Short mmCIF file of N, CA and C in Angstrom, two decimals:
data_model
loop_
_atom_site.label_atom_id
_atom_site.label_comp_id
_atom_site.label_asym_id
_atom_site.label_seq_id
_atom_site.Cartn_x
_atom_site.Cartn_y
_atom_site.Cartn_z
N VAL A 1026 -27.12 17.14 -29.81
CA VAL A 1026 -27.38 16.65 -28.64
C VAL A 1026 -27.42 15.51 -28.64
N ARG A 1027 -26.93 15.10 -30.22
CA ARG A 1027 -26.11 13.17 -30.19
C ARG A 1027 -25.16 13.31 -29.94
N LYS A 1028 -24.24 14.36 -30.22
CA LYS A 1028 -22.95 14.57 -30.22
C LYS A 1028 -22.70 14.71 -28.41
N ALA A 1029 -23.99 15.05 -27.82
CA ALA A 1029 -23.52 15.85 -26.50
C ALA A 1029 -23.64 14.11 -25.95
N GLN A 1030 -24.73 13.67 -26.33
CA GLN A 1030 -25.58 11.87 -25.71
C GLN A 1030 -23.60 11.13 -25.55
N ASP A 1031 -23.02 10.98 -27.00
CA ASP A 1031 -22.30 10.14 -27.68
C ASP A 1031 -21.01 10.25 -26.44
N ALA A 1032 -21.00 11.67 -26.39
CA ALA A 1032 -19.87 11.88 -25.64
C ALA A 1032 -19.68 11.55 -24.54
N ALA A 1033 -21.27 11.48 -23.67
CA ALA A 1033 -21.46 11.92 -21.97
C ALA A 1033 -21.35 9.74 -22.31
N PHE A 1034 -21.36 9.10 -23.13
CA PHE A 1034 -21.52 7.31 -23.26
C PHE A 1034 -20.08 7.66 -23.12
N VAL A 1035 -18.97 8.08 -24.18
CA VAL A 1035 -18.28 7.57 -23.67
C VAL A 1035 -17.14 8.33 -22.29
N ASP A 1036 -17.81 9.01 -22.04
CA ASP A 1036 -17.07 9.28 -20.50
C ASP A 1036 -17.36 8.09 -19.62
N GLY A 1037 -19.03 7.77 -19.76
CA GLY A 1037 -18.89 6.87 -19.09
C GLY A 1037 -18.47 5.38 -19.02
N ALA A 1038 -17.90 5.02 -20.10
CA ALA A 1038 -17.78 3.96 -20.73
C ALA A 1038 -16.06 3.78 -20.37
N VAL A 1039 -15.89 4.68 -20.10
CA VAL A 1039 -14.15 5.38 -19.75
C VAL A 1039 -14.09 5.62 -18.18
N VAL A 1040 -15.32 5.67 -17.74
CA VAL A 1040 -15.26 5.74 -16.05
C VAL A 1040 -15.58 4.03 -15.52
N VAL A 1041 -16.14 3.41 -16.36
CA VAL A 1041 -16.14 2.43 -16.07
C VAL A 1041 -14.94 1.39 -16.49
N LYS A 1042 -14.54 1.76 -16.71
CA LYS A 1042 -13.54 0.57 -18.06
C LYS A 1042 -12.18 1.01 -16.61
N SER A 1043 -12.08 2.24 -16.20
CA SER A 1043 -11.03 2.32 -15.16
C SER A 1043 -11.26 2.06 -13.86
N TYR A 1044 -12.33 2.23 -13.03
CA TYR A 1044 -12.79 1.45 -12.08
C TYR A 1044 -12.68 -0.05 -12.11
N GLY A 1045 -12.94 -0.64 -13.01
CA GLY A 1045 -12.37 -2.05 -13.28
C GLY A 1045 -10.82 -2.12 -13.26
N TYR A 1046 -10.60 -1.79 -13.92
CA TYR A 1046 -8.61 -2.04 -13.64
C TYR A 1046 -8.27 -1.55 -11.95
N PHE A 1047 -9.54 -0.88 -11.82
CA PHE A 1047 -8.41 -0.46 -10.30
C PHE A 1047 -9.09 -1.57 -9.38
N PHE A 1048 -10.07 -1.75 -9.71
CA PHE A 1048 -10.81 -2.91 -8.76
C PHE A 1048 -9.92 -3.77 -9.26
N ARG A 1049 -9.28 -4.44 -10.39
CA ARG A 1049 -9.03 -5.81 -10.64
C ARG A 1049 -7.23 -5.47 -9.94
N ASN A 1050 -6.66 -4.40 -10.10
CA ASN A 1050 -6.04 -3.81 -8.98
C ASN A 1050 -5.96 -4.29 -7.51
N TRP A 1051 -7.09 -3.31 -6.88
CA TRP A 1051 -6.96 -3.38 -5.78
C TRP A 1051 -7.08 -5.15 -5.13
N SER A 1052 -7.79 -5.79 -6.09
CA SER A 1052 -8.06 -7.24 -5.92
C SER A 1052 -6.56 -8.25 -5.49
N LEU A 1053 -5.93 -7.98 -7.38
CA LEU A 1053 -4.97 -8.48 -6.85
C LEU A 1053 -3.96 -8.34 -6.12
N ARG A 1054 -3.60 -6.98 -5.87
CA ARG A 1054 -2.47 -6.80 -4.00
C ARG A 1054 -2.64 -7.16 -3.07
N SER A 1055 -4.54 -7.36 -2.94
CA SER A 1055 -4.90 -7.92 -1.83
C SER A 1055 -4.86 -8.66 -1.61
N HIS A 1056 -5.03 -10.10 -2.37
CA HIS A 1056 -4.64 -11.34 -2.97
C HIS A 1056 -3.08 -11.39 -2.38
N VAL A 1057 -2.20 -10.90 -2.93
CA VAL A 1057 -0.59 -11.33 -2.83
C VAL A 1057 -0.25 -10.47 -1.32
N ASN A 1058 -0.86 -9.25 -0.62
CA ASN A 1058 -0.32 -9.56 0.91
C ASN A 1058 -1.20 -9.87 1.91
N SER A 1059 -2.09 -11.43 1.08
CA SER A 1059 -2.81 -12.12 1.99
C SER A 1059 -2.36 -13.75 2.03
N GLY A 1060 -1.06 -13.42 1.30
CA GLY A 1060 -0.69 -14.63 0.61
C GLY A 1060 -1.37 -15.84 0.16
N SER A 1061 -2.28 -14.76 -0.94
CA SER A 1061 -3.38 -16.09 -1.27
C SER A 1061 -3.46 -16.14 -2.88
N LEU A 1062 -2.27 -15.80 -3.46
CA LEU A 1062 -2.61 -15.72 -4.64
C LEU A 1062 -2.84 -16.60 -5.53
N LEU A 1063 -1.83 -18.06 -4.71
CA LEU A 1063 -2.33 -19.45 -5.34
C LEU A 1063 -4.15 -19.91 -5.99
N GLU A 1064 -4.68 -19.55 -4.83
CA GLU A 1064 -5.91 -19.41 -4.53
C GLU A 1064 -7.19 -18.60 -5.42
N PHE A 1065 -6.15 -17.58 -5.71
CA PHE A 1065 -6.62 -16.35 -7.00
C PHE A 1065 -6.48 -16.84 -8.02
N HIS A 1066 -5.63 -17.59 -9.21
CA HIS A 1066 -5.53 -18.35 -10.33
C HIS A 1066 -6.75 -19.45 -10.28
#
């Protein structure tokens, strides 16, 4: 049971991390598309 919980926790962390990466990518891309990259920094 302990190992299964750890595996689920790791899976959740990976999902959160990849979602965060995707969101950062999407946010950056939308800023570039709107030409407001200077505002982003």
